[in-house]
mmCIF file of N, CA and C and ligand atoms in Angstrom:
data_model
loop_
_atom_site.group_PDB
_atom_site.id
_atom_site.type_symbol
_atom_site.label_atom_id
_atom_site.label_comp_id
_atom_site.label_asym_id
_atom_site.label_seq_id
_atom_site.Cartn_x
_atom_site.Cartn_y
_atom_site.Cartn_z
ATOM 1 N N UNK X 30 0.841 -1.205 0.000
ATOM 2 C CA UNK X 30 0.000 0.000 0.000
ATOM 3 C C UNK X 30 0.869 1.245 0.000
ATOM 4 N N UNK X 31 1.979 1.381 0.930
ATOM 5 C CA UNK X 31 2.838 2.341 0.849
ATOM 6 C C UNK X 31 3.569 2.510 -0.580
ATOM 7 N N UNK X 32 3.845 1.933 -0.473
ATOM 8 C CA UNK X 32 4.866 1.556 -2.375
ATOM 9 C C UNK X 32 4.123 2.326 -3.317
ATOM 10 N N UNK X 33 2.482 1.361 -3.541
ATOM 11 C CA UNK X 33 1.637 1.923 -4.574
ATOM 12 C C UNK X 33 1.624 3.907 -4.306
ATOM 13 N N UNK X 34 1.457 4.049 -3.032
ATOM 14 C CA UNK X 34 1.009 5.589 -3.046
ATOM 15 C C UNK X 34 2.966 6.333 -3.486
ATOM 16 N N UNK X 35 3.698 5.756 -2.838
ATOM 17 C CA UNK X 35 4.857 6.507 -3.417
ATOM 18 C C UNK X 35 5.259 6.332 -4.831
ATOM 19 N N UNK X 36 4.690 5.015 -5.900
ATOM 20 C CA UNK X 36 4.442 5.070 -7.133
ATOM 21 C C UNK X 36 3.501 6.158 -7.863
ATOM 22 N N UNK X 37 2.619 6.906 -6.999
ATOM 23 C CA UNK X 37 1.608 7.678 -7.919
ATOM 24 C C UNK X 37 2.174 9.017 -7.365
ATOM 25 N N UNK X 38 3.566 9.168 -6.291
ATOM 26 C CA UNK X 38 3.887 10.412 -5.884
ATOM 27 C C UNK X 38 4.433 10.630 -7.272
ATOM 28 N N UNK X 39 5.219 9.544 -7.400
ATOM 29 C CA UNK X 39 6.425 9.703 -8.470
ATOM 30 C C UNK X 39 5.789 9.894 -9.960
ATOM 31 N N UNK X 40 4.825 9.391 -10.010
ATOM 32 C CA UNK X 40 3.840 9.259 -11.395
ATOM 33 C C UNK X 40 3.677 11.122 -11.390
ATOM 34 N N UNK X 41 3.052 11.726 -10.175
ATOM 35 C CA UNK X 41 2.823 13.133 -9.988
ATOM 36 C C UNK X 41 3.572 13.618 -10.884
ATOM 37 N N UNK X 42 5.115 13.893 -10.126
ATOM 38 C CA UNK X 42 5.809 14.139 -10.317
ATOM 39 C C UNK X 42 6.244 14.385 -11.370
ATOM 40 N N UNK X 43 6.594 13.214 -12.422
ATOM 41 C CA UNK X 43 6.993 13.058 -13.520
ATOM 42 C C UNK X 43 5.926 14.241 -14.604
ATOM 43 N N UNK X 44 4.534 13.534 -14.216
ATOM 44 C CA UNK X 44 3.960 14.484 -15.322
ATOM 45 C C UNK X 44 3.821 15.907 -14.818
ATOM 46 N N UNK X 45 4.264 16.201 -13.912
ATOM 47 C CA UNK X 45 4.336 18.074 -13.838
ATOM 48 C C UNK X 45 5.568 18.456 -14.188
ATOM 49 N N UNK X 46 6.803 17.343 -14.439
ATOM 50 C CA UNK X 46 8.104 17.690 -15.020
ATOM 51 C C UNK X 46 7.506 17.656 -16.109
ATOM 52 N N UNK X 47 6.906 17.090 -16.896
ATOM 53 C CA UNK X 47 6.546 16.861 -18.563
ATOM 54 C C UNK X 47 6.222 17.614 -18.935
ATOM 55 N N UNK X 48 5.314 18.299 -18.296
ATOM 56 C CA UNK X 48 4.554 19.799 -18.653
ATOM 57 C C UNK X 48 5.355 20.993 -18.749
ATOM 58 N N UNK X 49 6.836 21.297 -18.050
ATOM 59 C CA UNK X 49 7.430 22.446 -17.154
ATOM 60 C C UNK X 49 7.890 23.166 -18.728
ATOM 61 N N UNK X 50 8.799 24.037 -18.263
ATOM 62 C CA UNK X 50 9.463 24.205 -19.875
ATOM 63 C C UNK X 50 8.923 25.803 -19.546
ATOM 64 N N UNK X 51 7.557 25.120 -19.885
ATOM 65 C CA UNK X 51 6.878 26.586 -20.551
ATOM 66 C C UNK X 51 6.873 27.802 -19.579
ATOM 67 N N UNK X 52 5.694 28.585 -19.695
ATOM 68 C CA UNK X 52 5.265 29.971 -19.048
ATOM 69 C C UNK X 52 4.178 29.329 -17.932
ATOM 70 N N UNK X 53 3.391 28.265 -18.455
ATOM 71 C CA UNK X 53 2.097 27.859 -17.122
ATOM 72 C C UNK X 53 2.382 26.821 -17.418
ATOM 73 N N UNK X 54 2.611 26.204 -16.081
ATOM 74 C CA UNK X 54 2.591 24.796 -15.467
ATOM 75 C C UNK X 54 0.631 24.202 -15.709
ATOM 76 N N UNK X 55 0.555 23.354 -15.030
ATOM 77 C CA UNK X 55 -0.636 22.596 -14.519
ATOM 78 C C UNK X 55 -1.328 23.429 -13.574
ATOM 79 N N UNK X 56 -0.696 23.786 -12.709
ATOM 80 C CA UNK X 56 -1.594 25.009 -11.812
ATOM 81 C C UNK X 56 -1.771 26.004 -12.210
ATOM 82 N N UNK X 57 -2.005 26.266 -13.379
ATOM 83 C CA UNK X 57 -2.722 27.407 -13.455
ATOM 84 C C UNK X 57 -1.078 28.761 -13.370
ATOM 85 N N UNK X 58 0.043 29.142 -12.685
ATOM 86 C CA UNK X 58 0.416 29.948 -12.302
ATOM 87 C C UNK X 58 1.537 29.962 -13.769
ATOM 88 N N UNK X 59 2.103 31.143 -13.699
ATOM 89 C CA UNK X 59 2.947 31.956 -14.715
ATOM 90 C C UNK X 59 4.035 32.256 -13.682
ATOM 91 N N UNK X 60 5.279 31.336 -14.104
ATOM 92 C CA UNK X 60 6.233 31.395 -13.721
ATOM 93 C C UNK X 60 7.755 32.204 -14.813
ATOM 94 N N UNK X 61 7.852 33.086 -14.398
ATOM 95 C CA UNK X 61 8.589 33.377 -15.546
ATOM 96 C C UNK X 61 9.743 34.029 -14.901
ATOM 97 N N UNK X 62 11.070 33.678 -15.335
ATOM 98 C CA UNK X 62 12.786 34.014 -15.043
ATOM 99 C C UNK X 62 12.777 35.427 -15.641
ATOM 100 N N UNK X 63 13.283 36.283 -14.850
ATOM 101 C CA UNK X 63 14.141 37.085 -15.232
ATOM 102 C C UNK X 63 15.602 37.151 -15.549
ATOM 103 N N UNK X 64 15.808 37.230 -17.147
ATOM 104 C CA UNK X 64 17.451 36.994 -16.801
ATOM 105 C C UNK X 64 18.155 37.786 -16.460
ATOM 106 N N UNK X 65 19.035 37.565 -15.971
ATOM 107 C CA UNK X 65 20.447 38.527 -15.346
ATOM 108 C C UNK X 65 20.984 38.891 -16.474
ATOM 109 N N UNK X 66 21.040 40.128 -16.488
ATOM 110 C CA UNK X 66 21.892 40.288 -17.273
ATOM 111 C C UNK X 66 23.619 40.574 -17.465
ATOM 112 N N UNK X 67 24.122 40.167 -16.212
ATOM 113 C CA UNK X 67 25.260 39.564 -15.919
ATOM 114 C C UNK X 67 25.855 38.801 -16.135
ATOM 115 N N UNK X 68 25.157 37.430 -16.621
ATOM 116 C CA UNK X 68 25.634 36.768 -16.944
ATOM 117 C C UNK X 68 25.792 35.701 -15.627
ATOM 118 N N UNK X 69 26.956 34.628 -15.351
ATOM 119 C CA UNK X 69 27.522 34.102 -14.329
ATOM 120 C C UNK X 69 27.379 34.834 -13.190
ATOM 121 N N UNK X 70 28.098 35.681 -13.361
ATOM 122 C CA UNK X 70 28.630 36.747 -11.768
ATOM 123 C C UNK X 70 27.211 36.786 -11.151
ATOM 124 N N UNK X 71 26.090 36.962 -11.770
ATOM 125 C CA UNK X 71 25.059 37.596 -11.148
ATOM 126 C C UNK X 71 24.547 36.455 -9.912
ATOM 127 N N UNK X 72 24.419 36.846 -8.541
ATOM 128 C CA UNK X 72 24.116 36.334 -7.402
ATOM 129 C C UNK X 72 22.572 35.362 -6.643
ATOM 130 N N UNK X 73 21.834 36.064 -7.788
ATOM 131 C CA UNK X 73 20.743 35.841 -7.613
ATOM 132 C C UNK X 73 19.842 35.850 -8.745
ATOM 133 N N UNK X 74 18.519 35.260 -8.774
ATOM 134 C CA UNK X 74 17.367 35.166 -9.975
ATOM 135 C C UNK X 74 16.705 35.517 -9.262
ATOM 136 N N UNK X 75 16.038 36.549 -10.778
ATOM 137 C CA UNK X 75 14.611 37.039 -10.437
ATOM 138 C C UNK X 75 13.533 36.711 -10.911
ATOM 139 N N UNK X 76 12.619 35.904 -10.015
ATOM 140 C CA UNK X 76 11.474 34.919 -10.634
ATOM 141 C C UNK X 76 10.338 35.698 -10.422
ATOM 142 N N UNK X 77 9.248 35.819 -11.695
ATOM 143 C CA UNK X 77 8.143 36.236 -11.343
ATOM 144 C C UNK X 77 7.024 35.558 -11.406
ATOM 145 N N UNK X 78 6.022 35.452 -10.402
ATOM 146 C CA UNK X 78 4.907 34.289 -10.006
ATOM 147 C C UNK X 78 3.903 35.272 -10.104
ATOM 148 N N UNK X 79 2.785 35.015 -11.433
ATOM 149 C CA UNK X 79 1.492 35.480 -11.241
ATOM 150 C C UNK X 79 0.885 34.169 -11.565
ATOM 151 N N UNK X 80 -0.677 34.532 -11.137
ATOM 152 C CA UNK X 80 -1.778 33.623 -11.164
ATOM 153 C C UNK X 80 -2.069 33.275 -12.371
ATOM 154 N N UNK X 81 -3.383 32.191 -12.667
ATOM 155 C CA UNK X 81 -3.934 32.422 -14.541
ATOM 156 C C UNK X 81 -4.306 33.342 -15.018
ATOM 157 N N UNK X 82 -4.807 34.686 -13.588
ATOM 158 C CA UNK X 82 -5.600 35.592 -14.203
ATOM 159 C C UNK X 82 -4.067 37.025 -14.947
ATOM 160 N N UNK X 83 -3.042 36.670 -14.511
ATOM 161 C CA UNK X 83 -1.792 37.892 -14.223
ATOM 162 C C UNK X 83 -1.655 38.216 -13.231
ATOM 163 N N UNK X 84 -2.387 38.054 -12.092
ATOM 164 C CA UNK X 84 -1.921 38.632 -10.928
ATOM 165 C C UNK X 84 -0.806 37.920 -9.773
ATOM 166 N N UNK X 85 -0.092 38.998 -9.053
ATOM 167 C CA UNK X 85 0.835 38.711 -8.785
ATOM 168 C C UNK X 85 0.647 37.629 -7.589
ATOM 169 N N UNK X 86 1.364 36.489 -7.278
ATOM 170 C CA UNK X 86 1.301 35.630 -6.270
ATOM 171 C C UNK X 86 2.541 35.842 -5.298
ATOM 172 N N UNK X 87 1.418 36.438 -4.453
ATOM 173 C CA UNK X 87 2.540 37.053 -3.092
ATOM 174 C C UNK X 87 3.284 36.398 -1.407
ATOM 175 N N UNK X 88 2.415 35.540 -1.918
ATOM 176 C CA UNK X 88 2.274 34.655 -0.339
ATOM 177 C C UNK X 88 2.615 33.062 -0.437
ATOM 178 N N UNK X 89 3.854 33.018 -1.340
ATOM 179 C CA UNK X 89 4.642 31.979 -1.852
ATOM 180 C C UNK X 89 5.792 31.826 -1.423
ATOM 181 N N UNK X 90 6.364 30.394 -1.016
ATOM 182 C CA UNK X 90 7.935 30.245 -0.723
ATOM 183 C C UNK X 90 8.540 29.676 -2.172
ATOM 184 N N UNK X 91 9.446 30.416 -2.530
ATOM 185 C CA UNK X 91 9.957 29.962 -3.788
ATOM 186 C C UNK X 91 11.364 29.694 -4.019
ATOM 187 N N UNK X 92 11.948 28.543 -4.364
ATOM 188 C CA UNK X 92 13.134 27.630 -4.364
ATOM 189 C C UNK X 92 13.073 27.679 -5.741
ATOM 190 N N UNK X 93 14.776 26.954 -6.352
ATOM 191 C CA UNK X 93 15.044 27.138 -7.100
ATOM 192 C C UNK X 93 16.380 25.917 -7.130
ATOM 193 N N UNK X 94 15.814 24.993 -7.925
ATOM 194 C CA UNK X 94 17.157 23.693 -7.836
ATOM 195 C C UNK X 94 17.485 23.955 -9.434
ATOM 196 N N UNK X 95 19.233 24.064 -9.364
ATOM 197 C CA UNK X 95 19.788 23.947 -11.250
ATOM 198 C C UNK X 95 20.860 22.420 -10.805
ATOM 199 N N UNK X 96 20.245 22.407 -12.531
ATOM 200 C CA UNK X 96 20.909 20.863 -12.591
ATOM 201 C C UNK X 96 21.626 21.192 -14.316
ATOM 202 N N UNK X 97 22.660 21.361 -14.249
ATOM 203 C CA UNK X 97 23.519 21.295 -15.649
ATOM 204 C C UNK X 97 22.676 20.048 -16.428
ATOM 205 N N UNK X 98 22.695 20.412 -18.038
ATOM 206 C CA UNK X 98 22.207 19.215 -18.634
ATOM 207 C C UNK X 98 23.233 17.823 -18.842
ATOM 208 N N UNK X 99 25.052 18.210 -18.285
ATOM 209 C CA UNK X 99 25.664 17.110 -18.553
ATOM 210 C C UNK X 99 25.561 16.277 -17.558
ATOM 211 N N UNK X 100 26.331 15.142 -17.115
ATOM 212 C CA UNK X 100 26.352 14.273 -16.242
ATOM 213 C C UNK X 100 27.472 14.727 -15.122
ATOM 214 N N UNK X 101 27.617 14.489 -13.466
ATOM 215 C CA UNK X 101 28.900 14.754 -13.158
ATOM 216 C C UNK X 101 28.432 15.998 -12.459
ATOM 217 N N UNK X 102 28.099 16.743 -12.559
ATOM 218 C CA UNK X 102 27.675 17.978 -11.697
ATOM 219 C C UNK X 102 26.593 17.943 -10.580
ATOM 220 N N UNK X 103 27.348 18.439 -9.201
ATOM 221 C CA UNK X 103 26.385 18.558 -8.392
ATOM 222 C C UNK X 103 25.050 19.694 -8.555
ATOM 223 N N UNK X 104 23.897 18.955 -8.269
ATOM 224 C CA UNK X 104 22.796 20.461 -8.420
ATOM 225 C C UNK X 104 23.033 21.741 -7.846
ATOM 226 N N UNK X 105 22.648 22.893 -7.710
ATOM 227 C CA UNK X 105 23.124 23.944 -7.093
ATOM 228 C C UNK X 105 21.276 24.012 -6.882
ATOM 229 N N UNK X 106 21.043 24.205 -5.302
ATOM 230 C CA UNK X 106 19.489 23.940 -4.484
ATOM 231 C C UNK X 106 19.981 25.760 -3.856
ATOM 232 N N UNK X 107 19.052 26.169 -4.110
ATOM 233 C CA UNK X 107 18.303 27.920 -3.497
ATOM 234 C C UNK X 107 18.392 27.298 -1.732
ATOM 235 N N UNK X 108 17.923 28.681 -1.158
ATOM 236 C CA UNK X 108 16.991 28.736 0.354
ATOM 237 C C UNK X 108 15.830 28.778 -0.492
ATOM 238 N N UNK X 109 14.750 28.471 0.395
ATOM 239 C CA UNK X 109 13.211 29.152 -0.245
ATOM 240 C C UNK X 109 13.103 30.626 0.299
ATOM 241 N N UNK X 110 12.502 31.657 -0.402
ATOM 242 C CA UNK X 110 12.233 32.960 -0.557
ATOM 243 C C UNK X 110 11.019 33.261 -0.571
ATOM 244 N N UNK X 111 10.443 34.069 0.633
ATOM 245 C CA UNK X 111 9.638 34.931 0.354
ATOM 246 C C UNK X 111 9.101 35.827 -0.166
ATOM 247 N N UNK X 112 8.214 36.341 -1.025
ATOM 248 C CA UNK X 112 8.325 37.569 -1.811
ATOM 249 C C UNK X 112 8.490 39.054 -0.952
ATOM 250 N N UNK X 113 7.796 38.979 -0.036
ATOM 251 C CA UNK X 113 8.752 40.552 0.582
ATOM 252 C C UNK X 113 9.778 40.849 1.365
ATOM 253 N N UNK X 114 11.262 39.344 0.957
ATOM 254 C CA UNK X 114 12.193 39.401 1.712
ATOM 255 C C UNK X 114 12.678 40.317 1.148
ATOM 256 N N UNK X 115 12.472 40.869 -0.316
ATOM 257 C CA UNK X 115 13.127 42.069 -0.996
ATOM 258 C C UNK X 115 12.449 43.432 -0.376
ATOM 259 N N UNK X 116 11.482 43.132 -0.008
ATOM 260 C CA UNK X 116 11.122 44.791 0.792
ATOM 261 C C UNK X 116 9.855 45.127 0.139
ATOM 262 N N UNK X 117 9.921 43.931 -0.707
ATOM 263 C CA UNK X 117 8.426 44.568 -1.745
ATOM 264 C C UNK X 117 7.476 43.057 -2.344
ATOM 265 N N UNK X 118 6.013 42.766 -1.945
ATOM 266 C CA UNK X 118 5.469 42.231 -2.217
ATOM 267 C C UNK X 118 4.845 42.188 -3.224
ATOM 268 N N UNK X 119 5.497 41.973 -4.968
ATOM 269 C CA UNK X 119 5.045 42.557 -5.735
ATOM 270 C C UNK X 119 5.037 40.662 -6.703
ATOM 271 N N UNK X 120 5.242 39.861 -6.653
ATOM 272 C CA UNK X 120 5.433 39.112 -6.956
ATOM 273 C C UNK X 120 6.391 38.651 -7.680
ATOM 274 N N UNK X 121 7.064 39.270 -7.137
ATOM 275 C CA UNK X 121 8.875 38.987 -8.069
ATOM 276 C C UNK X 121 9.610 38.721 -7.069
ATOM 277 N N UNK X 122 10.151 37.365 -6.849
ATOM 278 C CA UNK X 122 10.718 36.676 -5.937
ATOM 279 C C UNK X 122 12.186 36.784 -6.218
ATOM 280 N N UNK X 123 13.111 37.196 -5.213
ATOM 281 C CA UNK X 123 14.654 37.258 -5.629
ATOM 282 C C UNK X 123 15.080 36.190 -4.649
ATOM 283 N N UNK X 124 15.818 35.070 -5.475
ATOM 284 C CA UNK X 124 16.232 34.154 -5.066
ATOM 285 C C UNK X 124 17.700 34.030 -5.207
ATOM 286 N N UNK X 125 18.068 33.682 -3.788
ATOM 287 C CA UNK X 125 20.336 33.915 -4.380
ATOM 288 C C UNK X 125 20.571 32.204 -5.218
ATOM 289 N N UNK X 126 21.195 32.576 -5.831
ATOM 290 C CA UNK X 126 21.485 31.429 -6.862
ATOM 291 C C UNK X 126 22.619 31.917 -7.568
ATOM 292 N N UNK X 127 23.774 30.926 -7.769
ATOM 293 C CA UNK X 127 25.040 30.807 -7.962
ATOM 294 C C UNK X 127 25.182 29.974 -8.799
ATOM 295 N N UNK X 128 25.313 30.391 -10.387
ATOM 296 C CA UNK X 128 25.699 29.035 -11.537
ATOM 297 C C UNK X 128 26.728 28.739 -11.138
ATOM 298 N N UNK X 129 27.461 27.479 -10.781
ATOM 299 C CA UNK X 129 28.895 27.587 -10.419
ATOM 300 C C UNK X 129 29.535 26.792 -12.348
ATOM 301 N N UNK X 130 28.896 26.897 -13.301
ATOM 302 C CA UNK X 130 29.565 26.397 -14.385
ATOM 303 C C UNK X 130 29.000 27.500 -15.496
ATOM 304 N N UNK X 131 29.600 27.655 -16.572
ATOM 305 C CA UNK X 131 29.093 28.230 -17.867
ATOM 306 C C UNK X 131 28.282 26.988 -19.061
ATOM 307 N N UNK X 132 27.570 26.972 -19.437
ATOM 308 C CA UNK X 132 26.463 26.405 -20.167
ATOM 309 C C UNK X 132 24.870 25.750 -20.183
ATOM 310 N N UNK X 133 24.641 24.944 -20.556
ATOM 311 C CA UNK X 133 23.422 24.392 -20.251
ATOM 312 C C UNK X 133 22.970 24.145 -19.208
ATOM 313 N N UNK X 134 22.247 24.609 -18.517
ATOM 314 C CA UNK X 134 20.764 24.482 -16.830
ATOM 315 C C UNK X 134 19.807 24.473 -17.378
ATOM 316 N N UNK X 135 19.209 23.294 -16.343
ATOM 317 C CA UNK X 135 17.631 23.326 -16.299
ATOM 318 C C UNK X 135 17.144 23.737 -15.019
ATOM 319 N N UNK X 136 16.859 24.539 -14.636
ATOM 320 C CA UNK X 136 16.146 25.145 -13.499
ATOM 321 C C UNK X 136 14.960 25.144 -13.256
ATOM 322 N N UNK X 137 14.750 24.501 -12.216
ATOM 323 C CA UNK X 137 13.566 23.381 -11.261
ATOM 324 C C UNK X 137 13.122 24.773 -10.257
ATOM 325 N N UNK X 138 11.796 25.259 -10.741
ATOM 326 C CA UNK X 138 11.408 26.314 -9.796
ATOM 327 C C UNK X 138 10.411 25.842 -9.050
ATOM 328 N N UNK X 139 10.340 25.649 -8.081
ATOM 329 C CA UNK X 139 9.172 25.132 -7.094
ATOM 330 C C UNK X 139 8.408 26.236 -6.175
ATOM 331 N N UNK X 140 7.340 26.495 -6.311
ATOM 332 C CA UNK X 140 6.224 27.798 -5.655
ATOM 333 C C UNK X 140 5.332 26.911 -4.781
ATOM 334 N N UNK X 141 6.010 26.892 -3.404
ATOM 335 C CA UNK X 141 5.148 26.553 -1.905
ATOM 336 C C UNK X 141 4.066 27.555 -1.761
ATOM 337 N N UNK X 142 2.844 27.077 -2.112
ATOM 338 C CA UNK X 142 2.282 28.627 -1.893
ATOM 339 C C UNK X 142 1.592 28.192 -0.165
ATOM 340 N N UNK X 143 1.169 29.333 0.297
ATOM 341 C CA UNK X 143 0.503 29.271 1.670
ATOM 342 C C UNK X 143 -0.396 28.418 1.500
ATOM 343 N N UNK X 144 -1.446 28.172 0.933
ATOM 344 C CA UNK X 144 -2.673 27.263 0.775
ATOM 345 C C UNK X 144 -2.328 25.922 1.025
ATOM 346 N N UNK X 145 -1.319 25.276 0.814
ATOM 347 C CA UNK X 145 -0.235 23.984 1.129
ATOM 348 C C UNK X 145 -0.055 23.019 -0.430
ATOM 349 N N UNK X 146 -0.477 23.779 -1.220
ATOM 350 C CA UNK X 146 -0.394 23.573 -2.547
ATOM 351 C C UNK X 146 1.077 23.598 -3.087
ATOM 352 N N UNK X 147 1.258 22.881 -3.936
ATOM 353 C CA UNK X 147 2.767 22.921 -4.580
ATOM 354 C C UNK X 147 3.211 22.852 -5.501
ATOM 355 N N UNK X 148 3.892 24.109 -6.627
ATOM 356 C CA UNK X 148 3.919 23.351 -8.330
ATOM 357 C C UNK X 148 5.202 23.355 -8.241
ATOM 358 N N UNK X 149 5.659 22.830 -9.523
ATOM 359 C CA UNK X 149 7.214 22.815 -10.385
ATOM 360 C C UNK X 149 7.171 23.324 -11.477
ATOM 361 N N UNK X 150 8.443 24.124 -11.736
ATOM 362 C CA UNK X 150 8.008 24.416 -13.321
ATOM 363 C C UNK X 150 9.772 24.290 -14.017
ATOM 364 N N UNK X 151 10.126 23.785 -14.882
ATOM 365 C CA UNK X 151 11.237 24.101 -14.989
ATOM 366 C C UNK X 151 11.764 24.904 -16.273
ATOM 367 N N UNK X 152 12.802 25.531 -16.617
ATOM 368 C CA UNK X 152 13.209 26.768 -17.301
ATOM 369 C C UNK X 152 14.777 26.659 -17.549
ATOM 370 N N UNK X 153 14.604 26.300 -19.055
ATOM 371 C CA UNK X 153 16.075 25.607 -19.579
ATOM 372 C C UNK X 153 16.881 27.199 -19.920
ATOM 373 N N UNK X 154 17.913 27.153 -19.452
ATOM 374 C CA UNK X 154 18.729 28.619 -19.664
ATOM 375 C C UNK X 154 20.242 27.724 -20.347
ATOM 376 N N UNK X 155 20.607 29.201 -20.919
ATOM 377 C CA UNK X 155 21.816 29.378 -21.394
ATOM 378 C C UNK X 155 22.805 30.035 -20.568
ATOM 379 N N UNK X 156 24.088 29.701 -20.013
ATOM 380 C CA UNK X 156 24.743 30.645 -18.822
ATOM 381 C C UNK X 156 26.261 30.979 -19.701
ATOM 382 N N UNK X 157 26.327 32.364 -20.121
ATOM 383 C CA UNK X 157 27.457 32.694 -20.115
ATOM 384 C C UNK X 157 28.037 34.030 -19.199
ATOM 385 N N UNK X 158 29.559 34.225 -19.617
ATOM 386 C CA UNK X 158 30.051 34.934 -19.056
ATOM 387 C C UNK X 158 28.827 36.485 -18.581
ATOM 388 N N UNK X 159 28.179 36.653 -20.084
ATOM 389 C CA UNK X 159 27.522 38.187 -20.085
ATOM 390 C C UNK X 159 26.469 38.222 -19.927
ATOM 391 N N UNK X 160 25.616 36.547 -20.134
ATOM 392 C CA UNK X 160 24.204 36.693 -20.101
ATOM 393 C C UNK X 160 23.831 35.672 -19.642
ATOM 394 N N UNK X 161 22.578 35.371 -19.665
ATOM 395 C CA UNK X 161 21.397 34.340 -19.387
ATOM 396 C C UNK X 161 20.573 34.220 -20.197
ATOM 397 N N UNK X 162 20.609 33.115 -21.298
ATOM 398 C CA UNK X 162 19.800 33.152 -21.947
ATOM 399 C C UNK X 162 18.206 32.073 -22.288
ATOM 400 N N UNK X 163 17.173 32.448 -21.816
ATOM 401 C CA UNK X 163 16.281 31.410 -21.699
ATOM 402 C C UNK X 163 16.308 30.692 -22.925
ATOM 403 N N UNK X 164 15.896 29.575 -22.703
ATOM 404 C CA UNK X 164 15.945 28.565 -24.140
ATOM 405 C C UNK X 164 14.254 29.034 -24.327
HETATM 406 CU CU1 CU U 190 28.744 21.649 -15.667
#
């Protein structure tokens, strides 16, 4: 019985990775990267979380796991972030995040919202020296 239910966690799972990529996940929410325009150096991502309707989702913990697309690299895992740890509840979540390599990431954004609800969305980037470039 345990097995079966951690088989349909993982089943979850999988198909809300299948879906990610885009701008809206399965829940409904609009997850969208801001790139740095720094490039590497830059310390942190700026993620913005609105609802289906556009509006901003304020009352979210938001993490951020990168996983290089080669083999051999450890993930680089966020703190989770509040949206008015920046001073402003506007729905743009600044999360510290450190590419520690130049090229291909897939970045695993996860939005804890208060309700106890939970999505994934993930967001394939390009990392060089000067930029960030979303795929
Ligand atoms: Cu690497």
């Amino acid at each position: 019985m345990h097995r079966l239910f951690l088989f349909f966690l993982l089943l979850t799972a999988l198909t809300i990775n299948a879906c990610g990529g885009n701008q809206t996940g399965p829940s409904g929410l609009q997850v969208t990267l801001e790139p740095p325009t720094t490039g590497q150096a830059e310390p942190q991502l700026t993620i913005q979380v609105a609802d289906s309707q556009g509006q901003p989702v304020t009352d979210a913990r938001v993490t951020v796991e990168g996983n290089m697309t080669h083999a051999g690299m450890a993930p680089v895992i966020s703190d989770a972030v509040t949206d008015d740890a920046d001073g402003a509840a506007d729905g743009r979540y600044r999360v510290p995040f450190q590419f520690t390599m130049l090229g291909d990431w897939v970045l695993t954004i996860t939005i804890q919202q208060a309700g106890g609800s939970a999505s994934e969305q993930n967001i394939e980037v390009i990392v060089s020296d000067q930029s960030v470039i979303v795929k």
